[in-house]
PDB file of C-alpha atoms in Angstrom:
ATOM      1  CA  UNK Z1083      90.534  62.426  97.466  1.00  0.00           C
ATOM      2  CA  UNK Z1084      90.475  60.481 100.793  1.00  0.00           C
ATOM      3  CA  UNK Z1085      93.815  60.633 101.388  1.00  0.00           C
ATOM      4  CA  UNK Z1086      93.153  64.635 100.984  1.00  0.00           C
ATOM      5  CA  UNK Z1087      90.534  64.907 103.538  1.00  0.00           C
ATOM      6  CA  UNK Z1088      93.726  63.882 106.108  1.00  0.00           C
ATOM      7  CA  UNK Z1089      96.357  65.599 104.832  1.00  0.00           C
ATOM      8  CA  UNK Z1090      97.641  68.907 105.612  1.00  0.00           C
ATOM      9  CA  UNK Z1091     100.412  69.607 103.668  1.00  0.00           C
ATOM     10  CA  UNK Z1092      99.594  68.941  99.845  1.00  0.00           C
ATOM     11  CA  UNK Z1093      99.425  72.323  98.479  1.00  0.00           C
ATOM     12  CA  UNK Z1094      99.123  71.667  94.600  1.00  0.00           C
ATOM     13  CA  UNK Z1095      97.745  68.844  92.490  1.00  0.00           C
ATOM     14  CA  UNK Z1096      98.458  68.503  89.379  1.00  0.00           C
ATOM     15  CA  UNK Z1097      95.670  66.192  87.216  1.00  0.00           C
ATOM     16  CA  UNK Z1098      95.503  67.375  83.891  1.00  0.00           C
ATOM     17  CA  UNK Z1099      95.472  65.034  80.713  1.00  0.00           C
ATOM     18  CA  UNK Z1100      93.519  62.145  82.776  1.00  0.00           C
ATOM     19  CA  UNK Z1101      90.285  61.334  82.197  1.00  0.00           C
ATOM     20  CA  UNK Z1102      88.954  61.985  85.557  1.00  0.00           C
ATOM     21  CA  UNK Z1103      85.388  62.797  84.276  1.00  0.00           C
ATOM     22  CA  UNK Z1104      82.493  64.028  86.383  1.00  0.00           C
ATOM     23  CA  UNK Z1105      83.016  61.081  88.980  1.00  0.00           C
ATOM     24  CA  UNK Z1106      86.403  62.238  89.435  1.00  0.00           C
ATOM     25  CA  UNK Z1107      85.223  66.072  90.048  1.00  0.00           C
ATOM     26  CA  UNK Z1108      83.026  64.994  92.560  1.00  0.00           C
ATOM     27  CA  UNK Z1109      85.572  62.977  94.844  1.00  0.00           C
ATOM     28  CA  UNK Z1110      87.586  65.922  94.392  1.00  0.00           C
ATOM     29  CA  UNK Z1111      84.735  68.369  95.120  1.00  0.00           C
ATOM     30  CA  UNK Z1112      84.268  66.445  98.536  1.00  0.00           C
ATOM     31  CA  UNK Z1113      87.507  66.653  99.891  1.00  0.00           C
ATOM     32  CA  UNK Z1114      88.341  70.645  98.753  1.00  0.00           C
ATOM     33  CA  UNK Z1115      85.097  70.944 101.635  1.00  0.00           C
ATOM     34  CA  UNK Z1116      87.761  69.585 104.385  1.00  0.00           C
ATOM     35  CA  UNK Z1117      91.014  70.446 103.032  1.00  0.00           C
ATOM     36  CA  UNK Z1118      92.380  73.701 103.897  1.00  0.00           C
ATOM     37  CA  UNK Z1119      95.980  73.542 102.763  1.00  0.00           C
ATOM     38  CA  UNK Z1120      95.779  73.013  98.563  1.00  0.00           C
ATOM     39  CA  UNK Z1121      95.584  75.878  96.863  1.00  0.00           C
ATOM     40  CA  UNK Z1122      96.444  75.217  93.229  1.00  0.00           C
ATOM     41  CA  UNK Z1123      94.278  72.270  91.033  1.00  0.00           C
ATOM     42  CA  UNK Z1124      95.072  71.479  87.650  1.00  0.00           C
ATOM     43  CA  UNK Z1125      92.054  69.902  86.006  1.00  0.00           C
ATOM     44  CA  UNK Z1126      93.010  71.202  82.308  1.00  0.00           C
ATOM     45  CA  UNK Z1127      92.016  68.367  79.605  1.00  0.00           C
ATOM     46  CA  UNK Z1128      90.345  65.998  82.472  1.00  0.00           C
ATOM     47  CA  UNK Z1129      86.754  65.336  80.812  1.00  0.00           C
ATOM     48  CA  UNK Z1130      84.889  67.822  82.841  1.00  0.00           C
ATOM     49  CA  UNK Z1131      81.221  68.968  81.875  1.00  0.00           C
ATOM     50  CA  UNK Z1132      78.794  71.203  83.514  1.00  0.00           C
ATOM     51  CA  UNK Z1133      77.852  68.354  86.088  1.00  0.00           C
ATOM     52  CA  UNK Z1134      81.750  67.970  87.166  1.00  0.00           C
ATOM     53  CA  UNK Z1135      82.165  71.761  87.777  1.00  0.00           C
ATOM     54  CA  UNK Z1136      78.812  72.087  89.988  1.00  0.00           C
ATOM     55  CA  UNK Z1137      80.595  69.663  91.754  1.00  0.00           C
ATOM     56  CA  UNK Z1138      83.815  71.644  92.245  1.00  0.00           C
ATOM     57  CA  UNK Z1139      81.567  75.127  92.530  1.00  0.00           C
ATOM     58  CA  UNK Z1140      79.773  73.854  95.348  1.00  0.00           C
ATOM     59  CA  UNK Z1141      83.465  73.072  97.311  1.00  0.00           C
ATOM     60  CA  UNK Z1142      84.786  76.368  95.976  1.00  0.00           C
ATOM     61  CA  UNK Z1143      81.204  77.924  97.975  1.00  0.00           C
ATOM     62  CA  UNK Z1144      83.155  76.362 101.184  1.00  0.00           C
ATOM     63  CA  UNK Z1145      87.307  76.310 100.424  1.00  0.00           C
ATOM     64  CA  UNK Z1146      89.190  79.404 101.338  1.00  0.00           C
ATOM     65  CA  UNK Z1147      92.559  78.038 100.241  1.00  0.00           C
ATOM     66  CA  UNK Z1148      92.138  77.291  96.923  1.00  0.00           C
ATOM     67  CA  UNK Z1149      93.651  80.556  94.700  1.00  0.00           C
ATOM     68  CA  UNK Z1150      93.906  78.476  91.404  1.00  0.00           C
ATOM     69  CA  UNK Z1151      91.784  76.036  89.138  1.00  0.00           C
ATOM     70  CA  UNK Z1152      92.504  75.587  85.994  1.00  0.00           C
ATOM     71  CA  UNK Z1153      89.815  73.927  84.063  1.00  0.00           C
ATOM     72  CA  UNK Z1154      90.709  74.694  80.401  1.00  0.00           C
ATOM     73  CA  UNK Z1155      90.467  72.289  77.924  1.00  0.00           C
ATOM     74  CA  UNK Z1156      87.370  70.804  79.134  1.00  0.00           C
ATOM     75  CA  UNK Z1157      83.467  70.363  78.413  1.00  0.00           C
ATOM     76  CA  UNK Z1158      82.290  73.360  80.176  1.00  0.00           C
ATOM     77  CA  UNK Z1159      79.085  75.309  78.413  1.00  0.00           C
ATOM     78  CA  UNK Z1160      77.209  78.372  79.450  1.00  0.00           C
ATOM     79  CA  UNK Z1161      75.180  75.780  82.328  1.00  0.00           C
ATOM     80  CA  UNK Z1162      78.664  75.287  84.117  1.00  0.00           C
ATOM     81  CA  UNK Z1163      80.021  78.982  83.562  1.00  0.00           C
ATOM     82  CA  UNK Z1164      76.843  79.771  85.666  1.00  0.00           C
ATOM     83  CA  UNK Z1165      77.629  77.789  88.110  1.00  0.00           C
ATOM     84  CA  UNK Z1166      81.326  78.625  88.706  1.00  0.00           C
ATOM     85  CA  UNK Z1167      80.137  81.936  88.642  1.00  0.00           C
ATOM     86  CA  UNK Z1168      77.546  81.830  92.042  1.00  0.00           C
ATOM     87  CA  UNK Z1169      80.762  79.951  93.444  1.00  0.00           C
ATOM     88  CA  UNK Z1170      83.269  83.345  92.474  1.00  0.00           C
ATOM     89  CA  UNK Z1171      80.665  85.528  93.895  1.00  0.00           C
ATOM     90  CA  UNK Z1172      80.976  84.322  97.653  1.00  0.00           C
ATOM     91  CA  UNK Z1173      84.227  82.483  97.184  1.00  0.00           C
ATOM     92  CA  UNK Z1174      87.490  84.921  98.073  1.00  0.00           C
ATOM     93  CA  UNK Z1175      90.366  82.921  97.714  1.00  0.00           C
ATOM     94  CA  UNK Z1176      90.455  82.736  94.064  1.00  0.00           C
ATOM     95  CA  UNK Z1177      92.571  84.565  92.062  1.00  0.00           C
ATOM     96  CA  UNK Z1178      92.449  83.155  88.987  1.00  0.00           C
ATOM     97  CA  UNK Z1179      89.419  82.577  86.204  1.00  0.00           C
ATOM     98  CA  UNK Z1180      90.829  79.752  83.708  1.00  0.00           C
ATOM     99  CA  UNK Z1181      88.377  78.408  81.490  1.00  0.00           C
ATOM    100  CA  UNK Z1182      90.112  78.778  78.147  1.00  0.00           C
ATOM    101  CA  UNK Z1183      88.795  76.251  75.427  1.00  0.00           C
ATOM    102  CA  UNK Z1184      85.508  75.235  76.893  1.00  0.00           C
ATOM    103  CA  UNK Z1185      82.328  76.827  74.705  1.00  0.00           C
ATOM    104  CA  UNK Z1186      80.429  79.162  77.139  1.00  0.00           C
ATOM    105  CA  UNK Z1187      79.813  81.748  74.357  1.00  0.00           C
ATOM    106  CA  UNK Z1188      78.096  84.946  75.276  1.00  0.00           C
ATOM    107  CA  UNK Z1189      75.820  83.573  78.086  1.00  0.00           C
ATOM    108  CA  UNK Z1190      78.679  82.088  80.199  1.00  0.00           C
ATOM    109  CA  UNK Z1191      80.591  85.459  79.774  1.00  0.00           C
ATOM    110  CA  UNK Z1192      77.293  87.308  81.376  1.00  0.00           C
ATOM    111  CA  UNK Z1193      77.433  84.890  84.589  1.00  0.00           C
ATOM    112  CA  UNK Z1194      81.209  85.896  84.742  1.00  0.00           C
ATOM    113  CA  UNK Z1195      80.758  88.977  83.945  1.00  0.00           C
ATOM    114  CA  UNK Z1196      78.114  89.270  87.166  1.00  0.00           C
ATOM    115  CA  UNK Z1197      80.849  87.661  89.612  1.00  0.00           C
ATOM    116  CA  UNK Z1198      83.736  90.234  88.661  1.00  0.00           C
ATOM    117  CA  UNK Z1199      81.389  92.976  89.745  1.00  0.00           C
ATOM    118  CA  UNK Z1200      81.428  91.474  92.898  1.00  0.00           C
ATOM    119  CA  UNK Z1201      84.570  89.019  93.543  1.00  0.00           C
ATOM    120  CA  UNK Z1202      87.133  90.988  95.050  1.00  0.00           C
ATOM    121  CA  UNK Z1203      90.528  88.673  94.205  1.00  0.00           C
ATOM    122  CA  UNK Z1204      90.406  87.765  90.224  1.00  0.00           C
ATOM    123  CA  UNK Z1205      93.458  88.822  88.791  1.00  0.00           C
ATOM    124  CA  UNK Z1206      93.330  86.692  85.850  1.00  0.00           C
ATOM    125  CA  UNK Z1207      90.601  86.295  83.638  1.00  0.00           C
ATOM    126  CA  UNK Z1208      91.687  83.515  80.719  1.00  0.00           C
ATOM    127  CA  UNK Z1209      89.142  82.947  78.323  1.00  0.00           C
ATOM    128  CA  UNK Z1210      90.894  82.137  74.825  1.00  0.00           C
ATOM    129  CA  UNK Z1211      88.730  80.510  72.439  1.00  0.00           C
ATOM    130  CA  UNK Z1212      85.806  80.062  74.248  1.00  0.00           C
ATOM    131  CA  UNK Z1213      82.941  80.959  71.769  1.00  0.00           C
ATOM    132  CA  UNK Z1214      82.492  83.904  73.143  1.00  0.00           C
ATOM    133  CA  UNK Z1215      81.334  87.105  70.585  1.00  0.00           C
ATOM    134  CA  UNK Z1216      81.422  91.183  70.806  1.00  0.00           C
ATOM    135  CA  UNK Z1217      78.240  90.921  72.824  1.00  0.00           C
ATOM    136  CA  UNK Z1218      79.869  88.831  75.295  1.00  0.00           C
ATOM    137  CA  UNK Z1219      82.906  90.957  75.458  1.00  0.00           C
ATOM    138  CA  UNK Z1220      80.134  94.393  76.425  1.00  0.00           C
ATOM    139  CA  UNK Z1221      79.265  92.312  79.316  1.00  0.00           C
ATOM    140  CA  UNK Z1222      82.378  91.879  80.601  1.00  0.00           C
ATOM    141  CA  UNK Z1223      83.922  95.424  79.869  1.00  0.00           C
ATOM    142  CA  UNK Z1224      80.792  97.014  81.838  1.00  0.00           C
ATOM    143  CA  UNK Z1225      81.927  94.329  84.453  1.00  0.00           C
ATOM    144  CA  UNK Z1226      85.256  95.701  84.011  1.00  0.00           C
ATOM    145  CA  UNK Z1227      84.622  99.729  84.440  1.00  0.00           C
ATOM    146  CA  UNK Z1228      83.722  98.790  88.265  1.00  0.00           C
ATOM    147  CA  UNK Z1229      86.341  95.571  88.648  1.00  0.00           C
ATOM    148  CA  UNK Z1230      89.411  96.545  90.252  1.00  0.00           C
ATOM    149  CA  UNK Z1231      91.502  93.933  90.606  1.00  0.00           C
ATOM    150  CA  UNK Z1232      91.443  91.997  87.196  1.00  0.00           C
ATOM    151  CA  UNK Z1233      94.971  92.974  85.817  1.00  0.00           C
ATOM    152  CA  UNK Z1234      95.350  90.011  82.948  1.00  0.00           C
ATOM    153  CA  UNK Z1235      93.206  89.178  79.786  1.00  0.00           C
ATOM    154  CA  UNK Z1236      92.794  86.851  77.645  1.00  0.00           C
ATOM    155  CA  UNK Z1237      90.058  86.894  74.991  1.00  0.00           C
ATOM    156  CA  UNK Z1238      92.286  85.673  72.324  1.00  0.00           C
ATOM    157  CA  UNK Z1239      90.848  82.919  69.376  1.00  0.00           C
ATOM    158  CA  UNK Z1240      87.314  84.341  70.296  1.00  0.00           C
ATOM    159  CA  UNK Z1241      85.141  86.245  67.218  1.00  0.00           C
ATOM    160  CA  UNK Z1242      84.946  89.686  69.026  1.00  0.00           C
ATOM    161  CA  UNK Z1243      85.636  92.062  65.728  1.00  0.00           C
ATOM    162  CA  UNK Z1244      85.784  95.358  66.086  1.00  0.00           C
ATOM    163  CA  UNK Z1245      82.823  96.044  67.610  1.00  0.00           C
ATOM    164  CA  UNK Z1246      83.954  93.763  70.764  1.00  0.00           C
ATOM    165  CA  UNK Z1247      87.172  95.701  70.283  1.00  0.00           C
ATOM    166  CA  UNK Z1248      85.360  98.768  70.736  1.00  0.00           C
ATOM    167  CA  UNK Z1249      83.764  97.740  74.240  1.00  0.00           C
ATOM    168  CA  UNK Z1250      86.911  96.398  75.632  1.00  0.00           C
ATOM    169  CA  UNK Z1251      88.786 100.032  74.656  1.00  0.00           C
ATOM    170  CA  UNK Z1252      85.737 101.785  76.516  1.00  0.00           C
ATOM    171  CA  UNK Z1253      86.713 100.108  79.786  1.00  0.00           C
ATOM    172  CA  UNK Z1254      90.109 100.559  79.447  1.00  0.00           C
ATOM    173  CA  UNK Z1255      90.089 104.166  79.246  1.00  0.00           C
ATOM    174  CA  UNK Z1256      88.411 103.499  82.762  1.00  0.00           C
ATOM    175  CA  UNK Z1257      89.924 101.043  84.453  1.00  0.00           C
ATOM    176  CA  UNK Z1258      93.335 101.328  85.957  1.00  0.00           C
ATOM    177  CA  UNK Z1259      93.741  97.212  86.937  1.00  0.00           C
ATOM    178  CA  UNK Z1260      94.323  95.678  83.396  1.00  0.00           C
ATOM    179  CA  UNK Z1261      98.160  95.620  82.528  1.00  0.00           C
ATOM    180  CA  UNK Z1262      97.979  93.322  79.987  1.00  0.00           C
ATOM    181  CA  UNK Z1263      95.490  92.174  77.263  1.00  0.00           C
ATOM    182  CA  UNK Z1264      95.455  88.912  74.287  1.00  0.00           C
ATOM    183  CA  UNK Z1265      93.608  89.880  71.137  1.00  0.00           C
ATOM    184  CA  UNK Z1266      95.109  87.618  68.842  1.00  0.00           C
ATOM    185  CA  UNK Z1267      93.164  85.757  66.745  1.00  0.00           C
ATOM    186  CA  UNK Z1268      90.150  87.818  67.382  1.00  0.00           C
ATOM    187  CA  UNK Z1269      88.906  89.079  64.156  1.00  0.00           C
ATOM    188  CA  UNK Z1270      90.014  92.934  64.814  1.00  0.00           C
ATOM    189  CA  UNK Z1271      90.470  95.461  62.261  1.00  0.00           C
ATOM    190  CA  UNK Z1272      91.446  98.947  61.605  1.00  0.00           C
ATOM    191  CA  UNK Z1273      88.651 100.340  63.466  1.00  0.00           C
ATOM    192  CA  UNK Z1274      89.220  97.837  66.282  1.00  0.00           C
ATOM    193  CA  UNK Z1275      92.810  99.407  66.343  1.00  0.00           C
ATOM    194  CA  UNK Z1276      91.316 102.683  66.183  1.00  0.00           C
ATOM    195  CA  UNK Z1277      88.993 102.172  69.303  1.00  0.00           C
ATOM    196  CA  UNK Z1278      92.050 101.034  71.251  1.00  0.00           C
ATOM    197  CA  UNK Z1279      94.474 103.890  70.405  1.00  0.00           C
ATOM    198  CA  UNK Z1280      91.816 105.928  71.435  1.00  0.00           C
ATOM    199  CA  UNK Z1281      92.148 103.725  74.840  1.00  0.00           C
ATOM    200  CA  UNK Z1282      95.727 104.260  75.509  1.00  0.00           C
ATOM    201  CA  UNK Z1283      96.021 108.235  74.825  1.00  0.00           C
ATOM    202  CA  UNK Z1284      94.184 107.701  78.373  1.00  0.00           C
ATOM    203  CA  UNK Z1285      95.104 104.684  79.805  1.00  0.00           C
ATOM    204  CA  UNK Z1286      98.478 104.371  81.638  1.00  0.00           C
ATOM    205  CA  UNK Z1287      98.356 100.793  83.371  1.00  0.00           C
ATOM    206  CA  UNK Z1288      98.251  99.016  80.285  1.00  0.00           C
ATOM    207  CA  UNK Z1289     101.451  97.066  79.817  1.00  0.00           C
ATOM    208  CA  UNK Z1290     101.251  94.704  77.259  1.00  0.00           C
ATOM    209  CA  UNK Z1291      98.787  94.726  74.092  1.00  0.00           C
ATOM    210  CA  UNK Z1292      99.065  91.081  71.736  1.00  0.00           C
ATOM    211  CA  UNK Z1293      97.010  91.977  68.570  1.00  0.00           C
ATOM    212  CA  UNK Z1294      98.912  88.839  66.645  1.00  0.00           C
ATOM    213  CA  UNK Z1295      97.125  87.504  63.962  1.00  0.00           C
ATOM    214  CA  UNK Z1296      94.682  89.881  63.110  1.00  0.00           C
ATOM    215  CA  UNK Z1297      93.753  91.886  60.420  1.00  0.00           C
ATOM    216  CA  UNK Z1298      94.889  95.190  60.941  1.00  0.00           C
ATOM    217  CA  UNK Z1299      96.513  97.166  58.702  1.00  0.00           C
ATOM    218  CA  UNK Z1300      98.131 100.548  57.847  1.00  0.00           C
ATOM    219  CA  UNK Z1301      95.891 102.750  58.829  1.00  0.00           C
ATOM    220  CA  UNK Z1302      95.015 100.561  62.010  1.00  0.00           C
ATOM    221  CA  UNK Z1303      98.798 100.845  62.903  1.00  0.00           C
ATOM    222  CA  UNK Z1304      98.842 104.190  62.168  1.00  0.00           C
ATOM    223  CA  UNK Z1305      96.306 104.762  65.108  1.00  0.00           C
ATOM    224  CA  UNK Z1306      98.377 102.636  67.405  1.00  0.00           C
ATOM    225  CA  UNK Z1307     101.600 104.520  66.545  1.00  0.00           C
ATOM    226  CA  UNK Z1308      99.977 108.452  67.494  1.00  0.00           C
ATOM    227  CA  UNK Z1309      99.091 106.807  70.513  1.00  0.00           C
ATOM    228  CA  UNK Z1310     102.443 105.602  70.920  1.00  0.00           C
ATOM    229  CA  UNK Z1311     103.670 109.016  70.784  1.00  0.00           C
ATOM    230  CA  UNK Z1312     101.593 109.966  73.841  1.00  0.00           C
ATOM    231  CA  UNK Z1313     101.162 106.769  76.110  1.00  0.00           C
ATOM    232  CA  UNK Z1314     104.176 105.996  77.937  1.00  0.00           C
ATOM    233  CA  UNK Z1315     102.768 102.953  79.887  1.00  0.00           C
ATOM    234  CA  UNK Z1316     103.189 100.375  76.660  1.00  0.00           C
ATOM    235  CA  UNK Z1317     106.120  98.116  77.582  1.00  0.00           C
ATOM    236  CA  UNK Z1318     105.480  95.288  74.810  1.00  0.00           C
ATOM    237  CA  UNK Z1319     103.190  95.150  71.256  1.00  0.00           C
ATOM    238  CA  UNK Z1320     102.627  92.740  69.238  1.00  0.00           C
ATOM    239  CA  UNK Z1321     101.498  92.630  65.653  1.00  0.00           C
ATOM    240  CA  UNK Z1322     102.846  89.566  64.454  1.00  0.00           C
ATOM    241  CA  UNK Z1323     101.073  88.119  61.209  1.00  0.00           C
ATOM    242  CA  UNK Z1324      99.286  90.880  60.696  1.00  0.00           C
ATOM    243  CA  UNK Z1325      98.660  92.963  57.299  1.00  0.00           C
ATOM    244  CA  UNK Z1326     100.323  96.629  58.154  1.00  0.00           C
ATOM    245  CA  UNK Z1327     102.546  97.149  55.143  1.00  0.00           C
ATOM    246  CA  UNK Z1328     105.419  99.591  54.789  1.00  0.00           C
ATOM    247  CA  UNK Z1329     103.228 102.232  56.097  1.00  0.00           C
ATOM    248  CA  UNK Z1330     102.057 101.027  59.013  1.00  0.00           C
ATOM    249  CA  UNK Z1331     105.470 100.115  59.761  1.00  0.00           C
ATOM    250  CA  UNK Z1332     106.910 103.617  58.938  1.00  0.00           C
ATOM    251  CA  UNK Z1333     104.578 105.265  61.367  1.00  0.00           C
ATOM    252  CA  UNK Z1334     105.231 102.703  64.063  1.00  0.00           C
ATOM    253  CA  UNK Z1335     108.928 103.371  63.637  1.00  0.00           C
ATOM    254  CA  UNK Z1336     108.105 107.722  63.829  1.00  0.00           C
ATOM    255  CA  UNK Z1337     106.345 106.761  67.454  1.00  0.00           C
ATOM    256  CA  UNK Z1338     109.554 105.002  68.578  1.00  0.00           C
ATOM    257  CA  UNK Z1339     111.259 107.984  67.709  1.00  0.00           C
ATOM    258  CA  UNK Z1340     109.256 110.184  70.548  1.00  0.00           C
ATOM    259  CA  UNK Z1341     108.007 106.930  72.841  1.00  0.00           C
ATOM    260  CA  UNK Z1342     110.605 105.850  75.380  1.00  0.00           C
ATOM    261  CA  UNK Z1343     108.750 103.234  76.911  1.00  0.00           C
ATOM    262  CA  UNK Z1344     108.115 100.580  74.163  1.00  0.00           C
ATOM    263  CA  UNK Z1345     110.672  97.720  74.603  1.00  0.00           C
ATOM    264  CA  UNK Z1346     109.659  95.063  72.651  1.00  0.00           C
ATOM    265  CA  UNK Z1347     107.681  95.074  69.327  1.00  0.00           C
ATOM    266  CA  UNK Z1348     106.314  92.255  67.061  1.00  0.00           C
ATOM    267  CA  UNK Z1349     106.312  92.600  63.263  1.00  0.00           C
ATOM    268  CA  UNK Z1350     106.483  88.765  62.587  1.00  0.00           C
ATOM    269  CA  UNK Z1351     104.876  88.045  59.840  1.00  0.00           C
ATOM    270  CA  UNK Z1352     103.814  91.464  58.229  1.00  0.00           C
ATOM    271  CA  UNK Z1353     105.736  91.569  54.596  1.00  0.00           C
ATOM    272  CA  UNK Z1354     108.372  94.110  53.372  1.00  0.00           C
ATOM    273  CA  UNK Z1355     109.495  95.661  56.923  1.00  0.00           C
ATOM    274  CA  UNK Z1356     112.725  95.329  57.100  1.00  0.00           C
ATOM    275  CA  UNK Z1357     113.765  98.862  56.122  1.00  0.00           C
ATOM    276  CA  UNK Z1358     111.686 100.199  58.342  1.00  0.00           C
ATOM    277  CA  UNK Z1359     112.298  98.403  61.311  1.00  0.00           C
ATOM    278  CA  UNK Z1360     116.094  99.770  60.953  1.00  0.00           C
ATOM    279  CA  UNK Z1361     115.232 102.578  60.784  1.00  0.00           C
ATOM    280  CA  UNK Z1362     113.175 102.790  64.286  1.00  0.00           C
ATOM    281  CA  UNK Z1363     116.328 100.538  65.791  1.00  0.00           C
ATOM    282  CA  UNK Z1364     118.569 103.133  64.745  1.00  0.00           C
TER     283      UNK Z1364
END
């Protein structure tokens, strides 16, 4: 960190997997005040808590070369989402939000969700398994209907349902940032499908959708595939360990009949397909 305060040409530093703690954070912290030339910090798996990161929001308050921290894997709770967040609303350098595996459940998500109304760079918003719950996910897709700059993310190994499915599809039939979206592992149904088919008959920046193990089935890929028919912005899908059956599969494959778009589909997983899927290849 003192070596940083001279230097001028470091422009990444990579740290993760050491147990650099909230001391560490703090050196750190101190010299991302001066330094004006790094602008990507791995701090993934480093023993960070919500003392370490007040630390590092308080620099990130200052820094205006800094696009990228990752801080996943860490000991981050609602306390230090809070104060990341005051640091992403006058911060604009950053581009990317990675807190993935720290437990800021549904409160962190509302400080975050404040700071995208306002932040005007976050492309990336990463925050698999992170505790947080439908009512986290509202906050965010309200955040969402006026963000426009947030094109990836990730929400994936969090307990959203369908009901959190249902909030996310709301702002997508708004928003025209998002391009791609991680639902796996989320706890979405057949109605969750439902909500975001309804999303993509309107929606034509969405890219890529991961639904991968889920629990949707027929009738939830049955919504997906009439959407299918009319959304031609859907490069790549994935429903990979999922529970849609020979007729989900069947309608899927009548969709890539009409869709000309879709390049790349995911059945991994899902049992007695294989008929099916020749059909929609031939």
């Amino acid at each position: 960190a003192e070596a940083l305060k001279i230097n001028t040409t470091v422009t990444r530093i990579d740290l993760d997997y050491n147990d650099i703690g909230n001391t560490g954070a703090r050196h750190l912290a101190e010299a991302l005040r001066i330094n004006s030339s790094i602008a990507i910090i791995d701090l993934s798996s480093s023993e960070i808590s919500d003392k370490g990161i007040r630390h590092l929001a308080e620099a990130l308050k200052i820094n205006s070369s800094v696009t990228n921290m990752n801080l996943q894997c860490n000991e981050i709770g609602p306390r230090g989402a809070y104060f990341y967040a005051e640091a992403l609303k006058i911060n604009s350098s950053m581009t990317k939000i990675n807190l993935g595996e720290n437990q800021i459940g549904d409160k962190g998500a509302l400080y975050l969700a404040e700071a995208l109304k306002i932040n005007p760079r976050i492309s990336v918003l990463n925050l698999h398994c992170t505790n947080v719950t439908a009512k986290g996910v509202r906050l965010l897709a309200e955040a969402l209907k006026i963000n426009s700059t947030v094109m990836h993310i990730d929400l994936s190994k969090n307990t959203i349902g369908d009901k959190g499915a249902g909030y996310l599809a709301e702002a997508l039939k708004i928003s025209s940032s998002v391009v791609e979206i991680d639902a796996s592992g989320s706890a979405i149904g057949d109605e969750g499908a439902r909500h975001f088919a309804e999303a993509l008959k309107m929606n034509s920046s969405v890219t890529e959708l991961t639904f991968a193990s889920n629990n949707i089935g027929s009738k939830g890929a049955c919504h997906i595939a009439k959407a299918l028919q009319i959304n031609n912005s859907v490069t790549e899908i994935n429903f990979k360990s999922n529970i849609i059956g020979q007729v989900g599969a069947y309608h899927l494959a009548e969709a890539l009949k009409v869709n000309s778009s879709v390049k790349s589909i995911g059945l991994f997983g899902n049992k007695s397909l294989q008929m099916e899927i020749l059909w929609a290849l031939h």
